[in-house]
mmCIF file of C-alpha atoms in Angstrom:
data_model
loop_
_atom_site.group_PDB
_atom_site.id
_atom_site.type_symbol
_atom_site.label_atom_id
_atom_site.label_comp_id
_atom_site.label_asym_id
_atom_site.label_seq_id
_atom_site.Cartn_x
_atom_site.Cartn_y
_atom_site.Cartn_z
ATOM 1 C CA MET K 1 84.901 2.910 -61.559
ATOM 2 C CA ILE K 2 83.270 0.999 -64.454
ATOM 3 C CA MET K 3 85.089 1.532 -67.738
ATOM 4 C CA ASN K 4 83.879 0.884 -71.266
ATOM 5 C CA TYR K 5 87.076 -0.175 -73.045
ATOM 6 C CA PHE K 6 86.089 -0.910 -76.655
ATOM 7 C CA PRO K 7 84.220 1.697 -78.730
ATOM 8 C CA VAL K 8 83.383 -0.871 -81.495
ATOM 9 C CA ARG K 9 82.480 -4.230 -80.023
ATOM 10 C CA LYS K 10 80.137 -7.094 -80.326
ATOM 11 C CA PHE K 11 79.928 -7.658 -76.635
ATOM 12 C CA LYS K 12 79.924 -5.054 -73.972
ATOM 13 C CA ILE K 13 82.982 -5.553 -71.793
ATOM 14 C CA LEU K 14 83.001 -4.003 -68.460
ATOM 15 C CA LEU K 15 86.046 -3.702 -66.314
ATOM 16 C CA VAL K 16 85.979 -2.993 -62.675
ATOM 17 C CA SER K 17 89.135 -1.359 -61.493
ATOM 18 C CA SER K 18 90.917 -2.789 -58.481
ATOM 19 C CA LEU K 19 90.720 0.585 -56.790
ATOM 20 C CA CYS K 20 86.956 0.386 -57.013
ATOM 21 C CA VAL K 21 87.034 -3.041 -55.352
ATOM 22 C CA THR K 22 89.258 -1.659 -52.636
ATOM 23 C CA SER K 23 86.822 1.109 -51.905
ATOM 24 C CA LEU K 24 83.948 -1.377 -51.854
ATOM 25 C CA LEU K 25 85.835 -3.489 -49.377
ATOM 26 C CA THR K 26 86.368 -0.426 -47.247
ATOM 27 C CA SER K 27 82.685 0.274 -47.222
ATOM 28 C CA THR K 28 81.827 -3.151 -45.895
ATOM 29 C CA SER K 29 83.646 -2.266 -42.707
ATOM 30 C CA GLY K 30 80.508 -0.452 -41.764
ATOM 31 C CA LEU K 31 81.975 3.021 -41.729
ATOM 32 C CA LEU K 32 80.736 5.747 -43.990
ATOM 33 C CA VAL K 33 83.172 6.011 -46.900
ATOM 34 C CA GLN K 34 81.836 9.089 -48.578
ATOM 35 C CA GLY K 35 84.330 10.167 -51.197
ATOM 36 C CA ALA K 36 86.144 6.845 -51.312
ATOM 37 C CA LEU K 37 85.329 6.378 -55.004
ATOM 38 C CA ALA K 38 86.482 9.877 -55.813
ATOM 39 C CA ALA K 39 89.704 9.227 -53.962
ATOM 40 C CA GLU K 40 90.790 6.427 -56.263
ATOM 41 C CA THR K 41 93.525 8.377 -58.008
ATOM 42 C CA LYS K 42 95.158 9.890 -54.947
ATOM 43 C CA PRO K 43 93.958 11.026 -51.592
ATOM 44 C CA ILE K 44 93.091 14.666 -51.301
ATOM 45 C CA VAL K 45 95.612 16.094 -48.907
ATOM 46 C CA THR K 46 96.097 19.757 -48.202
ATOM 47 C CA PRO K 47 99.840 20.337 -48.019
ATOM 48 C CA PRO K 48 100.864 21.698 -44.654
ATOM 49 C CA LYS K 49 101.679 25.366 -44.488
ATOM 50 C CA GLN K 50 105.105 26.492 -43.456
ATOM 51 C CA GLY K 51 105.665 25.766 -39.790
ATOM 52 C CA GLU K 52 102.671 23.387 -39.583
ATOM 53 C CA GLN K 53 103.115 19.729 -38.753
ATOM 54 C CA SER K 54 102.409 17.353 -41.646
ATOM 55 C CA THR K 55 99.035 15.586 -41.469
ATOM 56 C CA ILE K 56 100.308 12.603 -43.483
ATOM 57 C CA PRO K 57 100.928 9.635 -41.185
ATOM 58 C CA PRO K 58 104.237 7.725 -41.439
ATOM 59 C CA SER K 59 102.556 4.873 -43.328
ATOM 60 C CA GLY K 60 101.707 7.250 -46.174
ATOM 61 C CA TYR K 61 98.057 6.175 -46.002
ATOM 62 C CA VAL K 62 95.667 9.056 -45.542
ATOM 63 C CA PRO K 63 92.402 7.799 -44.153
ATOM 64 C CA VAL K 64 89.290 9.227 -45.778
ATOM 65 C CA LEU K 65 87.446 10.746 -42.898
ATOM 66 C CA PRO K 66 83.800 11.035 -43.858
ATOM 67 C CA SER K 67 82.967 13.644 -41.332
ATOM 68 C CA THR K 68 84.290 17.007 -40.381
ATOM 69 C CA ASP K 69 82.662 16.578 -36.990
ATOM 70 C CA TYR K 70 84.903 15.989 -34.045
ATOM 71 C CA GLY K 71 84.642 15.351 -30.356
ATOM 72 C CA GLN K 72 87.232 15.301 -27.593
ATOM 73 C CA LEU K 73 88.559 12.011 -26.324
ATOM 74 C CA ARG K 74 90.657 11.200 -23.282
ATOM 75 C CA VAL K 75 91.912 7.690 -22.655
ATOM 76 C CA LYS K 76 92.874 6.249 -19.297
ATOM 77 C CA VAL K 77 95.013 3.108 -19.228
ATOM 78 C CA LEU K 78 94.943 0.908 -16.138
ATOM 79 C CA ASP K 79 96.679 -2.282 -15.111
ATOM 80 C CA GLY K 80 93.785 -4.732 -15.437
ATOM 81 C CA ARG K 81 94.699 -6.613 -12.263
ATOM 82 C CA THR K 82 95.952 -3.948 -9.860
ATOM 83 C CA LEU K 83 93.719 -1.187 -11.353
ATOM 84 C CA LYS K 84 96.655 1.205 -11.028
ATOM 85 C CA PRO K 85 97.309 3.748 -13.820
ATOM 86 C CA LEU K 86 99.795 2.718 -16.483
ATOM 87 C CA PRO K 87 102.168 5.502 -17.516
ATOM 88 C CA ASP K 88 103.960 5.552 -20.861
ATOM 89 C CA ALA K 89 101.473 3.336 -22.674
ATOM 90 C CA GLU K 90 100.997 4.208 -26.341
ATOM 91 C CA ILE K 91 97.473 4.636 -27.666
ATOM 92 C CA VAL K 92 96.755 4.495 -31.382
ATOM 93 C CA VAL K 93 93.499 5.859 -32.771
ATOM 94 C CA LEU K 94 93.044 3.542 -35.736
ATOM 95 C CA GLU K 95 90.834 5.823 -37.775
ATOM 96 C CA THR K 96 93.397 8.633 -37.786
ATOM 97 C CA GLU K 97 96.545 6.522 -37.203
ATOM 98 C CA LYS K 98 97.665 9.034 -34.630
ATOM 99 C CA ARG K 99 99.558 8.006 -31.487
ATOM 100 C CA TYR K 100 99.414 9.348 -27.973
ATOM 101 C CA ARG K 101 101.236 8.531 -24.731
ATOM 102 C CA THR K 102 99.836 8.281 -21.249
ATOM 103 C CA ASP K 103 101.258 10.396 -18.427
ATOM 104 C CA LYS K 104 102.042 9.269 -14.865
ATOM 105 C CA PHE K 105 98.289 9.197 -14.132
ATOM 106 C CA GLY K 106 97.689 6.829 -17.065
ATOM 107 C CA LEU K 107 95.940 9.592 -19.013
ATOM 108 C CA THR K 108 96.434 10.779 -22.565
ATOM 109 C CA PRO K 109 95.967 14.458 -23.371
ATOM 110 C CA TRP K 110 92.548 15.465 -24.707
ATOM 111 C CA ILE K 111 92.464 14.229 -28.287
ATOM 112 C CA LYS K 112 90.520 15.805 -31.130
ATOM 113 C CA ALA K 113 88.901 12.673 -32.551
ATOM 114 C CA PRO K 114 86.443 12.224 -35.434
ATOM 115 C CA VAL K 115 82.825 11.161 -35.000
ATOM 116 C CA LEU K 116 82.279 8.292 -37.453
ATOM 117 C CA ARG K 117 78.776 6.866 -37.638
ATOM 118 C CA SER K 118 77.968 3.391 -38.850
ATOM 119 C CA THR K 119 76.325 3.331 -42.278
ATOM 120 C CA ARG K 120 74.642 0.060 -41.462
ATOM 121 C CA PHE K 121 72.071 1.671 -39.227
ATOM 122 C CA ARG K 122 72.253 5.149 -40.676
ATOM 123 C CA PHE K 123 69.017 5.001 -42.618
ATOM 124 C CA LEU K 124 67.155 2.853 -40.149
ATOM 125 C CA VAL K 125 67.410 4.645 -36.883
ATOM 126 C CA ASN K 126 69.334 7.827 -36.416
ATOM 127 C CA GLU K 127 72.299 6.517 -34.535
ATOM 128 C CA LEU K 128 73.116 8.293 -31.340
ATOM 129 C CA HIS K 129 76.882 8.187 -31.503
ATOM 130 C CA GLY K 130 79.926 7.515 -33.643
ATOM 131 C CA GLN K 131 82.494 4.848 -32.901
ATOM 132 C CA LEU K 132 86.279 4.694 -32.770
ATOM 133 C CA THR K 133 88.811 1.922 -32.349
ATOM 134 C CA LEU K 134 91.856 2.202 -30.102
ATOM 135 C CA ILE K 135 94.854 -0.005 -29.477
ATOM 136 C CA SER K 136 97.008 0.349 -26.394
ATOM 137 C CA TYR K 137 100.600 -0.917 -26.334
ATOM 138 C CA LYS K 138 102.991 -1.229 -23.432
ATOM 139 C CA ASN K 139 106.003 -3.483 -23.129
ATOM 140 C CA GLY K 140 105.445 -6.335 -20.705
ATOM 141 C CA TYR K 141 101.660 -6.156 -21.136
ATOM 142 C CA ARG K 142 99.226 -7.772 -23.532
ATOM 143 C CA ASP K 143 98.102 -5.421 -26.300
ATOM 144 C CA SER K 144 94.599 -4.191 -25.693
ATOM 145 C CA ILE K 145 92.151 -3.474 -28.520
ATOM 146 C CA HIS K 146 89.217 -1.282 -27.638
ATOM 147 C CA MET K 147 86.452 -1.153 -30.231
ATOM 148 C CA GLY K 148 83.321 0.940 -30.466
ATOM 149 C CA VAL K 149 84.345 3.892 -28.301
ATOM 150 C CA ARG K 150 81.334 6.219 -28.337
ATOM 151 C CA MET K 151 81.963 9.667 -29.796
ATOM 152 C CA ASN K 152 79.611 12.634 -30.075
ATOM 153 C CA GLU K 153 80.067 15.905 -31.928
ATOM 154 C CA GLY K 154 81.601 18.570 -29.740
ATOM 155 C CA SER K 155 81.291 16.472 -26.587
ATOM 156 C CA PRO K 156 84.025 15.106 -24.365
ATOM 157 C CA THR K 157 84.306 11.326 -24.017
ATOM 158 C CA LYS K 158 86.381 9.465 -21.459
ATOM 159 C CA THR K 159 87.219 5.827 -21.870
ATOM 160 C CA THR K 160 89.299 3.334 -19.902
ATOM 161 C CA ILE K 161 91.511 0.606 -21.310
ATOM 162 C CA TRP K 162 92.696 -2.284 -19.188
ATOM 163 C CA GLN K 163 96.034 -3.919 -20.008
ATOM 164 C CA TYR K 164 97.138 -7.199 -18.501
ATOM 165 C CA LYS K 165 100.713 -7.870 -17.410
ATOM 166 C CA ILE K 166 102.395 -10.821 -19.074
ATOM 167 C CA ASP K 167 103.574 -13.452 -16.642
ATOM 168 C CA PRO K 168 106.068 -15.668 -18.535
ATOM 169 C CA THR K 169 105.501 -18.549 -16.107
ATOM 170 C CA VAL K 170 101.775 -18.671 -16.873
ATOM 171 C CA ASP K 171 101.192 -16.858 -20.170
ATOM 172 C CA THR K 172 102.520 -19.269 -22.753
ATOM 173 C CA ARG K 173 100.337 -17.944 -25.553
ATOM 174 C CA VAL K 174 100.271 -14.162 -25.568
ATOM 175 C CA GLU K 175 97.598 -12.543 -27.707
ATOM 176 C CA PRO K 176 95.789 -9.188 -27.674
ATOM 177 C CA VAL K 177 92.800 -8.611 -25.438
ATOM 178 C CA LEU K 178 89.614 -7.278 -27.052
ATOM 179 C CA TYR K 179 86.978 -5.120 -25.432
ATOM 180 C CA GLN K 180 83.940 -4.138 -27.465
ATOM 181 C CA VAL K 181 82.118 -1.154 -26.018
ATOM 182 C CA PRO K 182 78.422 -2.047 -26.149
ATOM 183 C CA TYR K 183 75.732 0.050 -27.777
ATOM 184 C CA HIS K 184 73.788 2.242 -25.410
ATOM 185 C CA ARG K 185 70.686 0.464 -24.086
ATOM 186 C CA LEU K 186 68.404 3.356 -25.101
ATOM 187 C CA TRP K 187 69.556 2.966 -28.690
ATOM 188 C CA LEU K 188 69.050 -0.808 -28.626
ATOM 189 C CA ILE K 189 65.488 -0.390 -27.340
ATOM 190 C CA LYS K 190 64.797 2.076 -30.159
ATOM 191 C CA LEU K 191 66.309 -0.225 -32.752
ATOM 192 C CA ALA K 192 64.229 -3.218 -31.679
ATOM 193 C CA ASP K 193 61.044 -1.132 -31.582
ATOM 194 C CA ARG K 194 61.718 0.260 -35.060
ATOM 195 C CA PHE K 195 61.170 -3.119 -36.741
ATOM 196 C CA ARG K 196 58.696 -4.751 -34.409
ATOM 197 C CA ARG K 197 55.384 -5.734 -35.966
ATOM 198 C CA PRO K 198 52.280 -5.217 -33.837
ATOM 199 C CA SER K 199 51.922 -9.004 -33.712
ATOM 200 C CA GLN K 200 55.517 -9.453 -32.524
ATOM 201 C CA LEU K 201 55.155 -8.756 -28.882
ATOM 202 C CA GLY K 202 58.345 -10.372 -27.675
ATOM 203 C CA GLU K 203 58.775 -8.779 -24.306
ATOM 204 C CA GLY K 204 55.929 -6.542 -25.417
ATOM 205 C CA TYR K 205 55.894 -2.857 -26.111
ATOM 206 C CA GLU K 206 57.342 -1.177 -23.150
ATOM 207 C CA HIS K 207 54.571 -0.630 -20.674
ATOM 208 C CA PRO K 208 55.213 1.523 -17.667
ATOM 209 C CA MET D 1 48.138 -43.318 3.459
ATOM 210 C CA ARG D 2 46.071 -40.666 1.742
ATOM 211 C CA ARG D 3 46.929 -38.136 4.476
ATOM 212 C CA THR D 4 50.635 -38.934 4.121
ATOM 213 C CA LEU D 5 50.402 -38.397 0.367
ATOM 214 C CA THR D 6 48.640 -35.075 0.862
ATOM 215 C CA ARG D 7 51.271 -33.941 3.377
ATOM 216 C CA THR D 8 54.105 -35.023 1.095
ATOM 217 C CA SER D 9 52.634 -33.258 -1.921
ATOM 218 C CA ALA D 10 52.010 -30.102 0.147
ATOM 219 C CA ALA D 11 55.593 -30.155 1.412
ATOM 220 C CA LEU D 12 56.854 -30.677 -2.137
ATOM 221 C CA THR D 13 54.740 -27.801 -3.424
ATOM 222 C CA ILE D 14 56.011 -25.449 -0.731
ATOM 223 C CA SER D 15 59.640 -26.431 -1.248
ATOM 224 C CA THR D 16 59.262 -26.085 -5.033
ATOM 225 C CA LEU D 17 57.717 -22.651 -4.644
ATOM 226 C CA ALA D 18 60.504 -21.663 -2.272
ATOM 227 C CA CYS D 19 63.041 -22.565 -4.950
ATOM 228 C CA PHE D 20 61.369 -20.175 -7.380
ATOM 229 C CA LEU D 21 61.450 -17.283 -4.964
ATOM 230 C CA PRO D 22 64.930 -15.976 -5.580
ATOM 231 C CA ILE D 23 64.782 -12.719 -3.688
ATOM 232 C CA GLN D 24 64.118 -12.431 0.014
ATOM 233 C CA PRO D 25 63.673 -8.819 1.093
ATOM 234 C CA ALA D 26 65.380 -8.194 4.403
ATOM 235 C CA SER D 27 62.731 -5.861 5.791
ATOM 236 C CA ALA D 28 59.857 -3.595 4.822
ATOM 237 C CA GLN D 29 60.994 -0.798 7.107
ATOM 238 C CA THR D 30 60.608 2.802 5.960
ATOM 239 C CA TYR D 31 63.484 5.268 6.120
ATOM 240 C CA ILE D 32 63.201 9.027 6.458
ATOM 241 C CA ILE D 33 65.554 11.671 5.107
ATOM 242 C CA GLY D 34 67.385 13.289 8.000
ATOM 243 C CA SER D 35 67.301 10.270 10.271
ATOM 244 C CA THR D 36 68.900 7.995 7.661
ATOM 245 C CA GLY D 37 72.528 8.629 6.799
ATOM 246 C CA PHE D 38 73.685 9.151 3.238
ATOM 247 C CA PRO D 39 75.281 5.897 2.013
ATOM 248 C CA SER D 40 79.058 5.845 1.771
ATOM 249 C CA THR D 41 79.198 2.535 -0.104
ATOM 250 C CA ILE D 42 76.828 0.218 -1.936
ATOM 251 C CA ARG D 43 77.112 -3.546 -2.433
ATOM 252 C CA VAL D 44 76.982 -4.355 -6.164
ATOM 253 C CA ALA D 45 76.521 -7.990 -7.211
ATOM 254 C CA ILE D 46 78.531 -8.704 -10.347
ATOM 255 C CA ARG D 47 76.777 -11.211 -12.576
ATOM 256 C CA GLN D 48 78.471 -13.564 -15.010
ATOM 257 C CA ASN D 49 78.840 -12.314 -18.572
ATOM 258 C CA ASN D 50 76.996 -13.946 -21.441
ATOM 259 C CA ILE D 51 79.008 -15.349 -24.358
ATOM 260 C CA PHE D 52 79.110 -11.899 -25.965
ATOM 261 C CA GLY D 53 80.870 -10.462 -22.948
ATOM 262 C CA GLU D 54 77.924 -8.556 -21.507
ATOM 263 C CA PRO D 55 76.649 -9.019 -17.944
ATOM 264 C CA ASP D 56 73.719 -11.425 -18.064
ATOM 265 C CA PRO D 57 70.708 -10.330 -15.967
ATOM 266 C CA ARG D 58 69.904 -14.022 -15.391
ATOM 267 C CA GLY D 59 73.506 -15.139 -15.020
ATOM 268 C CA PRO D 60 74.872 -16.396 -11.716
ATOM 269 C CA ILE D 61 76.404 -13.894 -9.301
ATOM 270 C CA ILE D 62 80.188 -14.198 -9.280
ATOM 271 C CA TYR D 63 81.009 -11.865 -6.426
ATOM 272 C CA VAL D 64 79.771 -8.768 -4.593
ATOM 273 C CA SER D 65 81.780 -5.577 -4.954
ATOM 274 C CA ASN D 66 81.744 -2.814 -2.327
ATOM 275 C CA VAL D 67 81.601 0.389 -4.368
ATOM 276 C CA ASN D 68 81.765 4.010 -3.220
ATOM 277 C CA PHE D 69 78.160 5.271 -3.465
ATOM 278 C CA ASP D 70 79.013 8.498 -5.316
ATOM 279 C CA GLN D 71 81.168 6.577 -7.779
ATOM 280 C CA TYR D 72 78.386 4.024 -8.272
ATOM 281 C CA CYS D 73 75.943 6.814 -9.235
ATOM 282 C CA ARG D 74 78.531 8.383 -11.544
ATOM 283 C CA ASP D 75 79.176 5.021 -13.228
ATOM 284 C CA VAL D 76 75.449 4.292 -13.685
ATOM 285 C CA LEU D 77 74.204 7.604 -15.079
ATOM 286 C CA PRO D 78 75.953 7.577 -18.510
ATOM 287 C CA ASN D 79 74.758 4.016 -19.076
ATOM 288 C CA GLU D 80 71.167 4.839 -18.213
ATOM 289 C CA TRP D 81 70.859 8.384 -19.598
ATOM 290 C CA TYR D 82 72.496 9.571 -22.775
ATOM 291 C CA PRO D 83 75.423 11.874 -21.831
ATOM 292 C CA THR D 84 74.755 14.372 -24.631
ATOM 293 C CA TRP D 85 71.225 15.111 -23.470
ATOM 294 C CA PRO D 86 70.422 18.534 -21.960
ATOM 295 C CA LEU D 87 71.704 19.120 -18.447
ATOM 296 C CA ALA D 88 68.189 19.332 -16.951
ATOM 297 C CA SER D 89 67.435 15.815 -18.196
ATOM 298 C CA LEU D 90 70.730 14.514 -16.800
ATOM 299 C CA GLU D 91 70.089 16.195 -13.453
ATOM 300 C CA ALA D 92 66.624 14.644 -13.198
ATOM 301 C CA GLY D 93 68.273 11.341 -14.095
ATOM 302 C CA ALA D 94 71.029 11.850 -11.514
ATOM 303 C CA ILE D 95 68.423 12.288 -8.766
ATOM 304 C CA ALA D 96 66.510 9.207 -9.943
ATOM 305 C CA VAL D 97 69.654 7.052 -10.129
ATOM 306 C CA LYS D 98 70.744 8.174 -6.655
ATOM 307 C CA MET D 99 67.323 7.662 -5.032
ATOM 308 C CA PHE D 100 66.959 4.241 -6.671
ATOM 309 C CA GLY D 101 70.384 3.207 -5.370
ATOM 310 C CA TRP D 102 69.725 4.676 -1.936
ATOM 311 C CA TYR D 103 66.383 2.890 -1.600
ATOM 312 C CA HIS D 104 67.959 -0.454 -2.479
ATOM 313 C CA HIS D 105 70.899 0.213 -0.188
ATOM 314 C CA LEU D 106 68.300 0.389 2.601
ATOM 315 C CA HIS D 107 66.525 -2.737 1.335
ATOM 316 C CA PRO D 108 69.224 -5.320 0.548
ATOM 317 C CA VAL D 109 68.370 -8.742 -0.868
ATOM 318 C CA THR D 110 69.916 -12.192 -0.617
ATOM 319 C CA VAL D 111 70.206 -14.364 -3.726
ATOM 320 C CA GLY D 112 72.120 -17.610 -3.951
ATOM 321 C CA GLY D 113 73.940 -16.949 -0.690
ATOM 322 C CA PHE D 114 75.048 -13.430 -1.691
ATOM 323 C CA THR D 115 73.645 -10.422 0.145
ATOM 324 C CA PHE D 116 73.745 -7.243 -1.899
ATOM 325 C CA ASP D 117 71.942 -3.956 -2.574
ATOM 326 C CA VAL D 118 71.911 -3.908 -6.383
ATOM 327 C CA ASP D 119 73.411 -5.886 -9.240
ATOM 328 C CA ASN D 120 75.263 -4.557 -12.283
ATOM 329 C CA THR D 121 72.500 -5.251 -14.814
ATOM 330 C CA VAL D 122 69.113 -3.847 -15.815
ATOM 331 C CA ASN D 123 67.607 -5.922 -12.995
ATOM 332 C CA PHE D 124 68.497 -2.796 -11.020
ATOM 333 C CA GLN D 125 70.552 -0.151 -12.861
ATOM 334 C CA LEU D 126 73.202 -0.712 -15.517
ATOM 335 C CA TYR D 127 76.560 -0.274 -13.800
ATOM 336 C CA ARG D 128 79.910 -0.308 -15.551
ATOM 337 C CA ALA D 129 83.011 0.523 -13.537
ATOM 338 C CA GLN D 130 85.078 3.420 -14.908
ATOM 339 C CA SER D 131 82.393 4.513 -17.385
ATOM 340 C CA ASP D 132 81.650 7.943 -15.896
ATOM 341 C CA GLN D 133 81.610 10.940 -18.246
ATOM 342 C CA ASP D 134 82.196 14.633 -17.588
ATOM 343 C CA GLN D 135 78.669 15.789 -18.470
ATOM 344 C CA THR D 136 76.937 13.203 -16.291
ATOM 345 C CA ASN D 137 79.435 13.780 -13.463
ATOM 346 C CA GLN D 138 78.509 17.470 -13.572
ATOM 347 C CA ALA D 139 74.800 16.616 -13.358
ATOM 348 C CA TYR D 140 75.400 14.316 -10.394
ATOM 349 C CA GLN D 141 77.555 16.901 -8.633
ATOM 350 C CA ASN D 142 74.911 19.628 -9.117
ATOM 351 C CA THR D 143 72.213 17.485 -7.507
ATOM 352 C CA ARG D 144 74.196 15.463 -4.965
ATOM 353 C CA ASN D 145 72.676 17.331 -1.994
ATOM 354 C CA LEU D 146 69.097 16.880 -3.209
ATOM 355 C CA ALA D 147 66.636 14.079 -2.540
ATOM 356 C CA TYR D 148 63.215 13.484 -4.037
ATOM 357 C CA VAL D 149 61.008 11.890 -1.404
ATOM 358 C CA MET D 150 57.448 11.291 -0.236
ATOM 359 C CA PRO D 151 55.645 14.201 1.486
ATOM 360 C CA ASP D 152 56.495 12.599 4.864
ATOM 361 C CA LYS D 153 60.167 12.481 3.726
ATOM 362 C CA VAL D 154 60.176 8.709 3.316
ATOM 363 C CA ILE D 155 62.807 7.484 0.839
ATOM 364 C CA PHE D 156 61.151 5.605 -2.011
ATOM 365 C CA GLU D 157 62.343 3.888 -5.143
ATOM 366 C CA LEU D 158 62.438 6.378 -8.035
ATOM 367 C CA ASN D 159 61.838 4.046 -10.930
ATOM 368 C CA TYR D 160 62.230 4.841 -14.595
ATOM 369 C CA ARG D 161 61.967 3.321 -18.080
ATOM 370 C CA ALA D 162 63.156 4.304 -21.550
ATOM 371 C CA GLY D 163 59.808 5.418 -23.026
ATOM 372 C CA TYR D 164 59.552 6.889 -26.514
ATOM 373 C CA GLU D 165 61.440 9.629 -28.303
ATOM 374 C CA ASN D 166 59.893 13.049 -29.040
ATOM 375 C CA ASN D 167 57.052 12.338 -26.698
ATOM 376 C CA PRO D 168 56.141 13.490 -23.192
ATOM 377 C CA ASN D 169 55.218 9.871 -22.352
ATOM 378 C CA TRP D 170 52.113 10.582 -20.315
ATOM 379 C CA GLN D 171 51.540 6.898 -19.653
ATOM 380 C CA TYR D 172 54.664 6.872 -17.472
ATOM 381 C CA ARG D 173 53.313 9.735 -15.379
ATOM 382 C CA ASN D 174 50.256 7.628 -14.694
ATOM 383 C CA ALA D 175 52.497 4.744 -13.626
ATOM 384 C CA GLN D 176 54.667 6.963 -11.378
ATOM 385 C CA LYS D 177 57.802 6.165 -13.358
ATOM 386 C CA MET D 178 59.992 8.641 -15.163
ATOM 387 C CA SER D 179 60.422 8.168 -18.895
ATOM 388 C CA GLN D 180 64.048 8.770 -19.873
ATOM 389 C CA TRP D 181 63.138 9.949 -23.366
ATOM 390 C CA GLY D 182 60.400 12.008 -21.740
ATOM 391 C CA SER D 183 62.958 13.727 -19.512
ATOM 392 C CA GLN D 184 64.936 14.604 -22.634
ATOM 393 C CA TYR D 185 61.760 15.884 -24.317
ATOM 394 C CA TRP D 186 60.899 18.192 -21.432
ATOM 395 C CA ALA D 187 64.474 19.375 -20.937
ATOM 396 C CA ALA D 188 64.670 20.341 -24.616
ATOM 397 C CA LEU D 189 61.544 22.463 -24.039
ATOM 398 C CA GLY D 190 63.310 24.283 -21.211
ATOM 399 C CA ARG D 191 61.815 22.517 -18.179
ATOM 400 C CA THR D 192 63.907 22.372 -15.018
ATOM 401 C CA PRO D 193 64.920 19.078 -13.350
ATOM 402 C CA LEU D 194 62.327 19.681 -10.630
ATOM 403 C CA GLN D 195 59.565 20.278 -13.190
ATOM 404 C CA ILE D 196 60.547 17.049 -14.955
ATOM 405 C CA LEU D 197 60.466 15.077 -11.693
ATOM 406 C CA GLU D 198 57.159 16.659 -10.715
ATOM 407 C CA PHE D 199 55.644 15.681 -14.031
ATOM 408 C CA TYR D 200 56.411 11.971 -13.603
ATOM 409 C CA TYR D 201 56.255 11.505 -9.835
ATOM 410 C CA VAL D 202 53.116 13.160 -8.563
ATOM 411 C CA ASN D 203 52.781 14.339 -4.963
ATOM 412 C CA ARG D 204 56.445 14.052 -4.016
ATOM 413 C CA MET D 205 58.862 16.717 -2.873
ATOM 414 C CA LEU D 206 62.436 17.832 -3.353
ATOM 415 C CA VAL D 207 64.433 18.270 -0.146
ATOM 416 C CA THR D 208 68.021 19.037 0.775
ATOM 417 C CA ILE D 209 69.891 16.153 2.356
ATOM 418 C CA PRO D 210 71.199 17.363 5.740
ATOM 419 C CA GLY D 211 74.983 17.467 5.978
ATOM 420 C CA ILE D 212 75.565 16.587 2.332
ATOM 421 C CA GLY D 213 77.379 18.953 -0.007
ATOM 422 C CA LYS D 214 77.313 19.161 -3.768
ATOM 423 C CA GLY D 215 80.338 16.919 -3.971
#
């Protein structure tokens, strides 16, 4: 929000509110932040009806979800070395701050999860899928961060997270493990073709 | 002296050329549906990741993994086809992925001391363990008992490339390769998997694999 503070002035003084900066910082994350500027006073939250569970997470922060589109997500957590399912691991969907636990088969229930598309490529090539970030926690294992989980509107998505057991005799420096889900190869081909000049053959236009 | 030099240079040339020939096909034998059993496993060479954590098609082979053939196909399809595409496109893709894997299972190669059928990169088909999705699994299951072969029932390599969006990709038909975007284009127009396959691979036929169920 840009505010004009002094009605009679020699110089025009512009003040940028800190909330505005915050929302700008949010937008650089690459996610669509439609409505972030409007949400500077307080987040728009519909109070839960009687008997309904509150939608406000324990942190008090209500993420601005830019889309009303959702898909279904199911996460499987495996021991990264034995490849056996890990029960009782806790999965956090960062974008919604909601938490889920895995059952004895290492599976979460089907989760209603938002489809968030990257603004960076939004106007260049119509991106094929949204992305989510997950963190898996389990005592005795390294935390596992899983970025870029592909989500599509109305479609089910399954993803697998590997967690690695901490061995105190070997693991002296214990830090989280990151896995970045890659973009689909069909999308990458499209993206590269979108900006290729006729003189920039590179590998060449795809010839059969 | 001159003859010795000629012999030495010839030997050097041959040995140099041999170094640049990385793949040695085991045999050029043909295999016919019905007399060739459906693969139970496939040997997948796992290549070293690049610095961004992605398997490098030119990276050294680290090890060879013995993977269940059905699971291999299920873990390839969502990485090659887009899982939200119409079912007919996914089913055409499922047949192509299976026939490609089957052909290479019958024609293994040896590289750097490792003998394998396929690797996990776009050198063959993009394979990621545990990446199967419900929609692509359904497409594979629906077509598991089907094979697309030559008129004399010889198993051949069903090859495919991305192609271009919103386009039938006629040039791929001429090259006897399926266009993935083309399969999506035709499926959106209501074509069946067989019609899609017939468009790209001319003079081939769809047969049932004896003794194989839908999975």
